[in-house]
Amino acid sequence: MSSVTYIATTPFANQRPGTSGLRKKTREFMQPHYLENFVQAVFLTLREEPGVDFSQETLVVGGDGRYYNRTAIQRILRLAAANGVQRVLVGRAGLLSTPAMSAVIRRQHALGGLVLSASHNPGGIDADFGIKYNIRNGGPAPERVTERIYQHTLTLTKYPTLDAPDIDLDHDGSTVIGNTQVVIFDPLADYTAVLTELFDFETLRAFFRGGFRMVFDAMHGITGPYARYILEELLGAPAGTVIRGEPLEDFGGTHPDPNLTYAAELVSRMNADQAPDFGAACDGDGDRNLLLGQQCFVSPGDSLAIITEQAADCIPGYRTGITGVARSMPTSTAADRVASALRIPCYETPTGWKFFGNLLDAGRCTFCGEESFGTGSHHLREKDGLWAVLCWLSILAVRRQSIAEVLRTHWQRFGRSYFQRHDYEDLDATMATAMIAALRQKLPSLVGTTLVGSRVVQADDFSYTDPVDGSVSAQQGLRVLLADGSRLVSRLSGTGTSGATLRLYLERYRRDGGSAGLDDVLAPLAQEALQLLELRERCGRDTPTVIT
Ligand code: VG1
Ligand code: CO
C-alpha cells in the first residue's frame, strides 16, 4: 500500500459556496490545488461532525459529464483515499445526475456525495465547472455546513494524497486505493428503483401504446441515458423520443438550460403544426425540467400547483396523502391557493433547494418547487427533472386531457398567476449591489402607494426562519406585495461565474380563466420595476438578457 504524504497549499479567497455549491470558470478549477483545496475543506468539515468515522463511511461521486469531470473524479478519489474513507461509489463513466446522487446516497446509506456540475451553465474549458456537496439525507448541504466548508478553505495549509494510478471509470467493479474500496456502479439503478416505487409504469406503458407522442430533449446533458432507459426502454416510447441524448463535455456548445430561450429547437417543434402531445427537457445535471404542450408552456409555478392538486388521484406514490407544499419565495403563489383548498400548509423558503431539506425530513411537506424550473418531492432531497416529466405523464394519462386543457381547468378553478422572470446578466457587481441596497432603503416608503393599479401592502427584504431548526437566513430578496395578490421580487443570483445577474420576478394574479396574454399583463409591472430599481440609470440596461 502506498503511504499518505502531504502537499503544501495556500488558501484561495473565493471558495464560498453559492446558491448551489461552488461554481467557477473551468480554468479557475484547473489551477493547481484549487479543486483539492475545496474538497479537502469538505473532508475537514465532515470529520468534525459528531459520529463520523471515515473508516466506516461511504462517499458517492459523479457528475454531469462536462469537461474536467473525469480529471476531477480521479483527484477526488486520491483525496478520499488519503483521508481514509472506507468506500467510494463512482457512477460508471463518472456520470450521475443530481437527483440520482440523492437516490444513491439515501439507498446506499452513504455519508454524502460530491456532484461535479455547474448545472445549466455551459461546459468546456472556457465555460463553467462546479462542485456541490450533498449530505446524508441526500440533499444539498445546508448553510451551516457550507459556511464551515468555506471557513476551512480560508485556513487550509496542506492536503493529503497518495501515489496511485488512475482508476478505470468505465467498467463496473471494485478496486482498492490505499485502504479505500472504489466501486464503479450503474448510475441508473437506484434512481430508477425510486421512480418505479412511485409511479404506475403499467398505466404509462399503456398510454404510449395508445399512441401518445412525446419528445424529450436531454440537451446533451446527463439525462440522456436516464431518459432513454426510462421512457424508451421501460415505458415503450418509440425510439427517437429522446433527442440530444448523448452526454457531451460541452453540451454540443449550447447552454444546457431548459427554458424558452435555450431550448429553442424543442419550443419550435412544439409550436409547429402536427406537434407531439408533450415536449420536455432537462438541464445539464438533470434536476430542472421544462414542460411544453402543443403551442403551450407550463410555467414552473403552475406545474408545482397542478402536481400538488392532481397527485393524490393520478400517482400511486402520493395516494396516501399530501402533508404540505413548499416553494421558494420568488416562485409564483399558485401553489399557495391549492394548498389552502387542500387544507395543507404552504411554506415559503429562500431560493435554493437546500432550504427544503429540513421540511422534507420532518415530513412537513410532500412537494417542493422553484420558479427556476425545479420541482421535486419527498421521494428524494433534490429537485428531479424526469420525476416531473413522469408526474405530468401520469396526470395526462389519468385525466385524458391535453396539457392546455389541464392548465385551463386549473386556472378556471384557482385563477392564474401570470409570471415571468427577467434576468439581467453580466452587470457590474458593485453597481448591482448598490442598486439593490438603494431599493432596500426605499422599501418602507412604498407601503401604501399604488403600483399597476393596486395598493402596496408589504415591502421588505425576505428573511426566513427555518421552522425545524430555527436557523435564520436574512436578505434573501426584496419583495413588494400588492393588495390584488400581485408581487414584484428582485434579488441577485448566487450561481453566476462572471459579474452579477439581477433576477426580476414579476407576478400578477387574475381570476380571468387565464386567457390573457402574458406579456400584456406583465409589461406594466416590468416598467415599474425598472423605475424602482433605477436600472437604466445605475446599470445602463433596460432590456433583459433572458426571459423565462
Ligand atoms: C438559481 C435558481 C435557483 C436554483 C439554483 C440552482 O440560483 O434561481 O432557484 O435553486 O439556481 O439550480 P440563483 O442564485 O442563480 O438565482 V441548479 O439546476 O443550478 O442546481
Ligand atoms: Co441543475
Coordinates of C-alpha atoms and ligand atoms in Angstrom, one line a residue:
M1 CA 0.0 0.0 0.0
S2 CA 1.3 3.4 -0.8
S3 CA 1.7 5.8 2.1
V4 CA 0.0 9.1 2.6
T5 CA 2.0 12.2 2.0
Y6 CA 1.0 15.9 2.4
I7 CA 1.1 18.6 -0.2
A8 CA 1.5 22.2 1.0
T9 CA -1.1 24.6 -0.3
T10 CA -2.3 28.2 0.3
P11 CA -5.9 29.3 0.6
F12 CA -8.0 30.7 -2.3
A13 CA -10.2 33.5 -1.1
N14 CA -13.1 32.8 -3.4
Q15 CA -14.3 29.4 -2.4
R16 CA -17.6 30.3 -0.6
P17 CA -20.3 28.1 -2.0
G18 CA -23.3 30.0 -3.5
T19 CA -26.9 29.0 -4.1
S20 CA -25.9 25.6 -5.2
G21 CA -22.3 24.6 -4.5
L22 CA -19.0 26.2 -5.7
R23 CA -19.3 27.3 -9.3
K24 CA -16.4 28.9 -11.2
K25 CA -14.9 29.1 -14.7
T26 CA -13.4 25.7 -15.6
R27 CA -9.9 27.2 -15.9
E28 CA -10.1 28.5 -12.4
F29 CA -10.9 25.0 -11.2
M30 CA -7.9 23.7 -13.2
Q31 CA -5.4 25.8 -11.3
P32 CA -3.0 23.7 -9.2
H33 CA -4.6 22.9 -5.8
Y34 CA -7.9 24.7 -6.5
L35 CA -10.1 21.6 -6.6
E36 CA -8.2 19.8 -3.9
N37 CA -8.4 22.7 -1.5
F38 CA -12.1 22.8 -1.7
V39 CA -12.7 19.1 -1.5
Q40 CA -10.2 18.9 1.4
A41 CA -12.2 21.6 3.2
V42 CA -15.3 19.4 2.7
F43 CA -13.5 16.5 4.3
L44 CA -12.3 18.6 7.2
T45 CA -15.8 19.8 7.8
L46 CA -17.2 16.2 7.7
R47 CA -14.6 15.0 10.1
E48 CA -15.9 17.4 12.7
E49 CA -19.4 16.1 12.5
P50 CA -20.4 14.1 15.6
G51 CA -20.3 10.3 15.0
V52 CA -18.4 10.5 11.7
D53 CA -15.6 7.9 11.3
F54 CA -14.3 7.9 7.8
S55 CA -13.1 4.3 8.1
Q56 CA -16.8 3.3 8.4
E57 CA -18.3 5.6 5.8
T58 CA -19.3 5.5 2.1
L59 CA -19.0 8.6 -0.2
V60 CA -20.6 8.9 -3.6
V61 CA -19.0 10.7 -6.6
G62 CA -20.3 11.5 -10.0
G63 CA -21.1 14.4 -12.4
D64 CA -22.9 15.5 -15.4
G65 CA -20.1 14.6 -17.8
R66 CA -18.9 18.1 -18.5
Y67 CA -15.3 18.9 -19.4
Y68 CA -13.0 18.2 -16.5
N69 CA -15.4 15.7 -14.9
R70 CA -13.1 12.7 -15.2
T71 CA -9.9 14.5 -14.1
A72 CA -11.8 15.9 -11.1
I73 CA -13.0 12.4 -10.1
Q74 CA -9.5 10.9 -10.2
R75 CA -8.3 13.7 -7.9
I76 CA -11.2 13.3 -5.5
L77 CA -10.6 9.5 -5.3
R78 CA -6.9 10.1 -4.3
L79 CA -8.0 12.6 -1.7
A80 CA -10.8 10.4 -0.3
A81 CA -8.3 7.5 0.0
A82 CA -5.7 9.7 1.6
N83 CA -8.4 10.8 4.1
G84 CA -9.2 7.2 4.9
V85 CA -12.7 7.0 3.6
Q86 CA -13.8 3.3 3.7
R87 CA -15.6 3.2 0.4
V88 CA -16.3 5.5 -2.6
L89 CA -19.0 4.7 -5.1
V90 CA -18.5 6.2 -8.6
G91 CA -21.1 6.3 -11.3
R92 CA -20.0 4.4 -14.4
A93 CA -18.0 6.7 -16.8
G94 CA -18.1 9.3 -13.9
L95 CA -21.8 10.0 -14.6
L96 CA -24.5 10.6 -12.1
S97 CA -27.4 13.1 -12.3
T98 CA -28.1 15.3 -9.3
P99 CA -31.4 13.5 -8.4
A100 CA -29.7 10.1 -8.9
M101 CA -27.0 11.2 -6.5
S102 CA -29.7 11.9 -4.0
A103 CA -31.2 8.5 -4.6
V104 CA -27.8 6.7 -4.3
I105 CA -26.9 8.5 -1.0
R106 CA -30.2 7.5 0.5
R107 CA -30.4 3.9 -0.7
Q108 CA -26.7 3.1 0.0
H109 CA -26.7 4.8 3.4
A110 CA -23.7 7.0 2.4
L111 CA -22.3 9.8 4.4
G112 CA -22.7 12.1 1.4
G113 CA -21.7 12.8 -2.1
L114 CA -19.9 15.1 -4.4
V115 CA -21.7 16.2 -7.6
L116 CA -19.4 17.6 -10.3
S117 CA -21.6 20.0 -12.2
A118 CA -22.3 23.7 -12.9
S119 CA -25.9 22.6 -13.6
H120 CA -27.4 24.5 -16.5
N121 CA -24.3 26.7 -17.1
P122 CA -22.4 25.9 -20.3
G123 CA -19.5 23.4 -20.1
G124 CA -16.0 23.3 -21.6
I125 CA -12.5 24.6 -20.9
D126 CA -13.7 28.1 -21.4
A127 CA -17.0 27.7 -19.7
D128 CA -18.1 26.6 -16.2
F129 CA -17.4 23.8 -13.7
G130 CA -18.8 23.2 -10.2
I131 CA -18.8 21.0 -7.1
K132 CA -21.8 20.5 -4.8
Y133 CA -21.7 18.6 -1.6
N134 CA -24.8 16.6 -0.6
I135 CA -25.3 15.4 3.0
R136 CA -26.6 12.1 4.5
N137 CA -30.2 12.8 3.7
G138 CA -29.3 13.1 0.0
G139 CA -29.9 16.8 -0.2
P140 CA -27.6 19.8 -0.7
A141 CA -25.5 20.8 2.3
P142 CA -27.4 23.5 4.3
E143 CA -25.8 26.8 5.0
R144 CA -24.4 25.8 8.4
V145 CA -22.3 23.2 6.6
T146 CA -21.3 25.3 3.5
E147 CA -20.2 28.1 5.8
R148 CA -17.9 25.7 7.7
I149 CA -16.5 24.4 4.4
Y150 CA -15.8 28.0 3.4
Q151 CA -14.0 28.7 6.7
H152 CA -11.8 25.7 6.2
T153 CA -10.9 26.9 2.7
L154 CA -9.6 30.1 4.2
T155 CA -7.2 28.4 6.6
L156 CA -6.1 25.3 4.8
T157 CA -2.3 24.8 4.5
K158 CA -2.0 21.3 3.2
Y159 CA -3.9 18.3 1.9
P160 CA -3.1 14.6 2.0
T161 CA -2.5 12.5 -1.1
L162 CA -1.2 9.1 -2.1
D163 CA 0.5 7.7 -5.0
A164 CA -2.0 5.7 -7.1
P165 CA -2.7 5.2 -10.8
D166 CA -5.9 6.5 -12.3
I167 CA -8.9 4.2 -11.9
D168 CA -10.8 2.7 -14.8
L169 CA -14.1 4.5 -14.5
D170 CA -15.8 2.8 -17.4
H171 CA -16.3 -0.8 -16.1
D172 CA -18.3 -1.9 -13.2
G173 CA -16.3 -3.4 -10.4
S174 CA -14.2 -2.7 -7.4
T175 CA -10.6 -1.6 -6.9
V176 CA -8.6 -0.6 -3.9
I177 CA -6.6 2.7 -3.4
G178 CA -4.7 2.7 -0.1
N179 CA -7.4 1.3 2.3
T180 CA -10.2 2.6 0.3
Q181 CA -12.5 0.5 -1.8
V182 CA -13.6 2.2 -5.1
V183 CA -16.7 0.8 -6.6
I184 CA -17.8 1.7 -10.1
F185 CA -21.6 1.2 -10.3
D186 CA -24.6 1.6 -12.6
P187 CA -25.8 5.2 -12.3
L188 CA -29.3 4.3 -13.4
A189 CA -30.2 1.6 -10.8
D190 CA -31.1 3.3 -7.6
Y191 CA -32.8 6.2 -9.3
T192 CA -35.0 4.0 -11.4
A193 CA -35.9 1.9 -8.4
V194 CA -37.1 5.1 -6.6
L195 CA -39.3 6.1 -9.6
T196 CA -40.8 2.7 -10.1
E197 CA -42.0 2.7 -6.5
L198 CA -43.9 6.0 -7.0
F199 CA -45.4 5.7 -10.5
D200 CA -47.7 3.3 -12.2
F201 CA -45.4 2.2 -15.0
E202 CA -48.1 -0.2 -16.4
T203 CA -50.6 2.7 -17.0
L204 CA -47.8 4.8 -18.6
R205 CA -46.8 2.0 -20.9
A206 CA -50.4 1.6 -22.0
F207 CA -50.5 5.4 -22.6
F208 CA -47.6 5.2 -25.0
R209 CA -49.0 2.1 -26.6
G210 CA -52.2 4.0 -27.3
G211 CA -50.2 6.4 -29.5
F212 CA -49.3 9.3 -27.1
R213 CA -46.4 11.2 -28.6
M214 CA -43.7 12.9 -26.8
V215 CA -40.3 14.4 -27.4
F216 CA -37.7 14.7 -24.7
D217 CA -34.7 17.0 -25.1
A218 CA -31.7 15.9 -23.0
M219 CA -29.7 18.9 -24.2
H220 CA -26.6 16.7 -24.3
G221 CA -26.6 16.7 -20.5
I222 CA -26.8 13.8 -18.1
T223 CA -30.5 12.9 -18.5
G224 CA -29.9 11.3 -22.0
P225 CA -29.1 7.8 -20.6
Y226 CA -31.8 8.1 -17.9
A227 CA -34.5 9.2 -20.3
R228 CA -33.6 6.6 -22.9
Y229 CA -33.8 3.9 -20.3
I230 CA -37.0 5.0 -18.6
L231 CA -39.0 6.5 -21.4
E232 CA -37.9 4.4 -24.4
E233 CA -37.0 1.0 -22.7
L234 CA -39.2 0.8 -19.6
L235 CA -42.2 2.7 -20.8
G236 CA -42.0 1.8 -24.5
A237 CA -42.0 5.3 -26.0
P238 CA -40.8 5.0 -29.6
A239 CA -37.0 5.1 -30.3
G240 CA -36.1 8.7 -31.1
T241 CA -38.4 10.1 -28.4
V242 CA -35.2 11.3 -26.7
I243 CA -33.3 13.8 -28.7
R244 CA -29.8 15.2 -28.0
G245 CA -29.4 12.1 -25.7
E246 CA -25.6 11.7 -25.6
P247 CA -23.9 13.5 -22.7
L248 CA -21.2 15.7 -24.2
E249 CA -18.4 17.6 -22.5
D250 CA -19.5 20.9 -23.9
F251 CA -23.2 20.0 -24.3
G252 CA -22.8 20.4 -28.0
G253 CA -21.7 24.0 -27.5
T254 CA -25.1 25.1 -26.1
H255 CA -26.5 26.2 -22.7
P256 CA -28.0 23.1 -21.1
D257 CA -30.7 25.3 -19.6
P258 CA -34.2 24.1 -20.2
N259 CA -36.1 27.3 -20.7
L260 CA -37.9 29.1 -23.6
T261 CA -34.7 30.8 -24.7
Y262 CA -32.1 27.9 -24.6
A263 CA -34.5 25.0 -25.6
A264 CA -35.5 27.0 -28.7
E265 CA -35.4 23.9 -31.0
L266 CA -37.8 22.0 -28.8
V267 CA -40.0 25.0 -28.4
S268 CA -40.3 25.4 -32.2
R269 CA -41.2 21.7 -32.6
M270 CA -43.9 22.1 -30.0
N271 CA -45.3 25.2 -31.7
A272 CA -45.4 23.6 -35.2
D273 CA -48.4 22.0 -36.8
Q274 CA -48.5 18.3 -36.0
A275 CA -46.6 18.9 -32.8
P276 CA -46.2 15.9 -30.4
D277 CA -48.6 15.9 -27.4
F278 CA -45.9 16.6 -24.9
G279 CA -42.4 18.2 -25.0
A280 CA -39.9 18.2 -22.1
A281 CA -36.3 19.0 -21.4
C282 CA -33.9 18.8 -18.5
D283 CA -30.8 20.7 -17.7
G284 CA -27.1 19.6 -17.6
D285 CA -27.3 17.8 -14.3
G286 CA -30.9 16.6 -14.6
D287 CA -32.6 18.4 -11.8
R288 CA -34.5 21.0 -13.8
N289 CA -37.4 20.4 -16.1
L290 CA -39.2 22.3 -18.9
L291 CA -42.7 21.2 -19.9
L292 CA -44.5 22.1 -23.1
G293 CA -47.8 21.1 -24.7
Q294 CA -48.9 21.8 -28.2
Q295 CA -48.4 25.6 -28.5
C296 CA -48.3 26.0 -24.8
F297 CA -45.8 26.2 -21.9
V298 CA -46.3 25.1 -18.3
S299 CA -44.9 27.8 -16.0
P300 CA -42.9 26.1 -13.2
G301 CA -45.1 27.7 -10.5
D302 CA -48.2 26.3 -12.2
S303 CA -46.5 22.9 -12.5
L304 CA -46.0 22.8 -8.8
A305 CA -49.5 23.8 -8.1
I306 CA -51.0 21.3 -10.5
I307 CA -48.9 18.4 -9.4
T308 CA -50.0 19.2 -5.8
E309 CA -53.6 19.4 -6.9
Q310 CA -53.6 16.2 -9.0
A311 CA -51.1 13.8 -7.4
A312 CA -53.4 12.0 -5.0
D313 CA -55.7 11.0 -7.8
C314 CA -53.1 10.3 -10.5
I315 CA -49.9 9.0 -8.9
P316 CA -49.9 5.9 -6.7
G317 CA -46.9 7.1 -4.6
Y318 CA -49.0 10.1 -3.3
R319 CA -52.3 8.4 -2.8
T320 CA -51.9 8.2 1.0
G321 CA -51.9 12.0 1.4
I322 CA -50.0 15.1 0.9
T323 CA -48.7 16.8 4.1
G324 CA -47.8 20.2 2.7
V325 CA -46.1 22.1 -0.1
A326 CA -43.1 24.4 -0.2
R327 CA -42.0 26.9 -2.7
S328 CA -39.1 29.4 -2.9
M329 CA -40.1 32.9 -2.2
P330 CA -39.8 34.2 -5.8
T331 CA -41.9 31.3 -7.1
S332 CA -45.5 32.2 -8.0
T333 CA -48.2 31.9 -5.4
A334 CA -50.2 29.4 -7.4
A335 CA -49.3 26.5 -5.1
D336 CA -50.5 28.5 -2.1
R337 CA -54.0 28.5 -3.4
V338 CA -54.0 24.8 -4.0
A339 CA -52.6 24.3 -0.5
S340 CA -55.4 26.3 1.0
A341 CA -58.0 24.3 -0.9
L342 CA -56.4 21.0 0.3
R343 CA -56.1 22.5 3.8
I344 CA -52.4 21.8 3.9
P345 CA -49.6 24.2 4.9
C346 CA -47.6 26.0 2.3
Y347 CA -44.0 27.1 3.2
E348 CA -42.1 29.9 1.6
T349 CA -38.3 29.4 1.7
P350 CA -35.3 31.3 0.3
T351 CA -34.0 30.4 -3.2
G352 CA -32.1 27.2 -3.3
W353 CA -33.1 23.5 -2.8
K354 CA -31.1 23.2 0.4
F355 CA -33.9 25.1 2.2
F356 CA -36.4 22.3 1.5
G357 CA -34.3 19.5 3.2
N358 CA -35.4 20.2 6.8
L359 CA -39.1 20.4 5.8
L360 CA -39.0 17.2 3.9
D361 CA -37.0 15.4 6.6
A362 CA -39.6 16.5 9.2
G363 CA -42.5 15.3 6.9
R364 CA -43.9 18.7 6.8
C365 CA -44.2 18.8 3.0
T366 CA -44.6 16.4 0.2
F367 CA -43.9 18.7 -2.8
C368 CA -41.4 21.5 -3.3
G369 CA -40.7 23.8 -6.2
E370 CA -38.9 26.8 -7.6
E371 CA -39.7 29.1 -10.4
S372 CA -36.3 28.2 -12.0
F373 CA -37.7 25.0 -13.5
G374 CA -37.2 22.9 -10.4
T375 CA -39.8 20.6 -8.9
G376 CA -39.5 17.6 -6.5
S377 CA -41.0 15.7 -3.7
H378 CA -40.2 13.7 -0.5
H379 CA -39.0 10.8 -2.7
L380 CA -35.6 12.5 -2.8
R381 CA -33.9 15.6 -1.4
E382 CA -33.1 17.2 -4.8
K383 CA -35.2 18.6 -7.5
D384 CA -35.8 16.0 -10.1
G385 CA -36.4 16.7 -13.8
L386 CA -37.5 13.3 -15.0
W387 CA -39.7 12.8 -12.0
A388 CA -41.6 16.0 -13.0
V389 CA -42.0 14.6 -16.5
L390 CA -43.4 11.3 -15.1
C391 CA -45.8 13.3 -12.9
W392 CA -47.2 15.1 -15.9
L393 CA -47.4 11.9 -18.0
S394 CA -49.4 10.4 -15.1
I395 CA -51.8 13.4 -15.0
L396 CA -52.3 13.3 -18.7
A397 CA -52.8 9.5 -18.8
V398 CA -55.4 9.6 -16.0
R399 CA -57.2 12.8 -16.9
R400 CA -57.3 12.1 -20.6
Q401 CA -56.8 15.8 -21.2
S402 CA -54.2 17.7 -23.2
I403 CA -51.7 19.9 -21.3
A404 CA -53.6 23.0 -22.5
E405 CA -56.8 21.6 -21.0
V406 CA -55.2 20.7 -17.7
L407 CA -53.8 24.3 -17.4
R408 CA -57.2 25.8 -18.4
T409 CA -59.1 23.7 -15.9
H410 CA -56.7 24.8 -13.2
W411 CA -56.9 28.5 -14.0
Q412 CA -60.7 28.4 -14.1
R413 CA -60.8 26.9 -10.6
F414 CA -58.0 28.8 -8.9
G415 CA -57.3 31.9 -11.1
R416 CA -53.9 32.4 -12.7
S417 CA -50.6 33.8 -11.6
Y418 CA -49.2 35.4 -14.7
F419 CA -45.5 35.0 -14.0
Q420 CA -42.2 35.8 -15.7
R421 CA -38.6 36.1 -14.6
H422 CA -36.4 38.7 -16.3
D423 CA -32.6 38.2 -15.9
Y424 CA -30.1 41.0 -16.5
E425 CA -26.8 39.2 -16.8
D426 CA -23.2 40.4 -16.5
L427 CA -23.9 43.6 -14.7
D428 CA -21.1 45.3 -12.9
A429 CA -21.2 43.6 -9.5
T430 CA -20.5 46.8 -7.4
M431 CA -23.2 48.8 -9.3
A432 CA -25.7 45.9 -9.0
T433 CA -25.1 45.6 -5.2
A434 CA -25.6 49.3 -4.8
M435 CA -28.8 49.2 -6.8
I436 CA -30.3 46.5 -4.6
A437 CA -29.1 48.4 -1.5
A438 CA -30.8 51.6 -2.7
L439 CA -34.1 49.8 -3.3
R440 CA -33.9 48.2 0.1
Q441 CA -33.7 51.7 1.6
K442 CA -36.8 52.7 -0.3
L443 CA -39.0 49.8 0.6
P444 CA -40.7 51.2 3.7
S445 CA -41.8 54.3 1.8
L446 CA -43.5 52.2 -0.8
V447 CA -46.1 50.7 1.5
G448 CA -49.5 52.4 0.9
T449 CA -48.5 53.7 -2.5
T450 CA -50.1 52.3 -5.7
L451 CA -48.4 50.2 -8.3
V452 CA -50.1 49.0 -11.5
G453 CA -53.4 49.9 -10.1
S454 CA -53.1 48.1 -6.8
R455 CA -52.0 49.1 -3.3
V456 CA -48.6 48.0 -1.9
V457 CA -49.5 46.1 1.3
Q458 CA -46.0 45.0 2.2
A459 CA -42.4 45.7 1.1
D460 CA -39.5 44.0 2.7
D461 CA -36.3 42.1 2.4
F462 CA -37.2 38.5 2.8
S463 CA -35.9 36.7 5.9
Y464 CA -36.5 33.1 6.6
T465 CA -36.6 31.3 9.9
D466 CA -36.4 27.6 9.4
P467 CA -39.4 26.1 11.4
V468 CA -37.4 22.9 12.1
D469 CA -34.0 24.0 13.3
G470 CA -34.7 27.7 13.9
S471 CA -31.8 28.9 11.7
V472 CA -32.3 32.3 10.2
S473 CA -31.4 33.4 6.6
A474 CA -31.7 37.1 6.1
Q475 CA -31.6 39.3 3.0
Q476 CA -33.0 36.7 0.6
G477 CA -34.6 39.0 -1.8
L478 CA -36.6 42.3 -2.0
R479 CA -40.3 41.8 -2.3
V480 CA -43.2 44.2 -3.0
L481 CA -46.6 42.7 -2.4
L482 CA -49.8 44.2 -3.8
A483 CA -53.3 44.0 -2.4
D484 CA -54.6 42.1 -5.5
G485 CA -52.1 39.3 -5.0
S486 CA -49.5 40.6 -7.4
R487 CA -45.8 40.6 -6.5
L488 CA -42.6 42.2 -7.6
V489 CA -39.4 40.4 -6.4
S490 CA -35.8 41.2 -7.1
R491 CA -32.5 39.6 -6.0
L492 CA -29.0 38.9 -7.2
S493 CA -28.1 35.5 -8.5
G494 CA -25.8 33.2 -6.3
T495 CA -24.8 30.9 -9.1
G496 CA -23.2 33.1 -11.8
T497 CA -19.5 33.0 -12.6
S498 CA -19.0 36.5 -14.1
G499 CA -20.2 39.9 -12.9
A500 CA -23.7 40.0 -11.3
T501 CA -27.1 38.8 -12.5
L502 CA -30.2 40.7 -11.4
R503 CA -33.3 38.5 -11.3
L504 CA -36.6 40.3 -11.5
Y505 CA -39.6 38.2 -10.8
L506 CA -43.0 39.5 -12.0
E507 CA -46.3 38.1 -10.9
R508 CA -49.8 39.4 -11.4
Y509 CA -52.8 37.4 -10.1
R510 CA -56.1 37.4 -12.1
R511 CA -59.3 35.4 -12.0
D512 CA -59.9 35.6 -15.7
G513 CA -59.7 32.0 -16.7
G514 CA -56.0 32.5 -17.7
S515 CA -56.6 33.5 -21.3
A516 CA -54.9 36.9 -21.3
G517 CA -51.5 37.4 -23.0
L518 CA -48.6 37.0 -20.6
D519 CA -46.6 39.9 -22.0
D520 CA -49.6 42.3 -22.0
V521 CA -50.4 41.5 -18.4
L522 CA -46.8 41.8 -17.1
A523 CA -45.4 44.7 -19.2
P524 CA -46.7 47.5 -16.9
L525 CA -45.2 45.7 -13.8
A526 CA -41.9 45.3 -15.6
Q527 CA -41.8 49.0 -16.3
E528 CA -42.5 49.8 -12.6
A529 CA -39.6 47.5 -11.7
L530 CA -37.1 49.3 -14.0
Q531 CA -38.1 52.6 -12.4
L532 CA -38.0 51.4 -8.8
L533 CA -34.5 49.9 -9.3
E534 CA -33.3 52.8 -11.5
L535 CA -31.9 50.0 -13.6
R536 CA -31.1 52.2 -16.6
E537 CA -29.5 55.0 -14.6
R538 CA -27.5 52.7 -12.4
C539 CA -26.5 49.8 -14.7
G540 CA -27.2 51.2 -18.1
R541 CA -29.7 48.5 -19.0
D542 CA -33.4 48.3 -19.8
T543 CA -33.7 45.1 -21.7
P544 CA -33.4 41.7 -20.0
T545 CA -30.8 39.2 -21.3
V546 CA -33.1 36.2 -20.8
I547 CA -36.8 36.0 -20.1
T548 CA -38.2 32.8 -18.7
Ligands
VG1_1 C1 -30.6 29.6 -9.4 C2 -32.1 29.5 -9.3 C3 -32.4 28.7 -8.0 C4 -31.8 27.3 -8.1 C5 -30.3 27.4 -8.3 C6 -29.6 26.1 -8.6 O1 -30.0 30.2 -8.3 O2 -32.6 30.8 -9.2 O3 -33.8 28.6 -7.9 O4 -32.0 26.6 -6.9 O5 -30.0 28.2 -9.5 O6 -30.2 25.4 -9.6 P1 -29.6 31.8 -8.4 O7 -28.9 32.1 -7.1 O8 -28.6 31.9 -9.6 O9 -30.8 32.5 -8.7 V1 -29.3 24.2 -10.5 O10 -30.3 23.4 -11.5 O11 -28.1 25.2 -10.9 O12 -28.6 23.2 -9.3
CO2 CO -29.4 21.8 -12.3

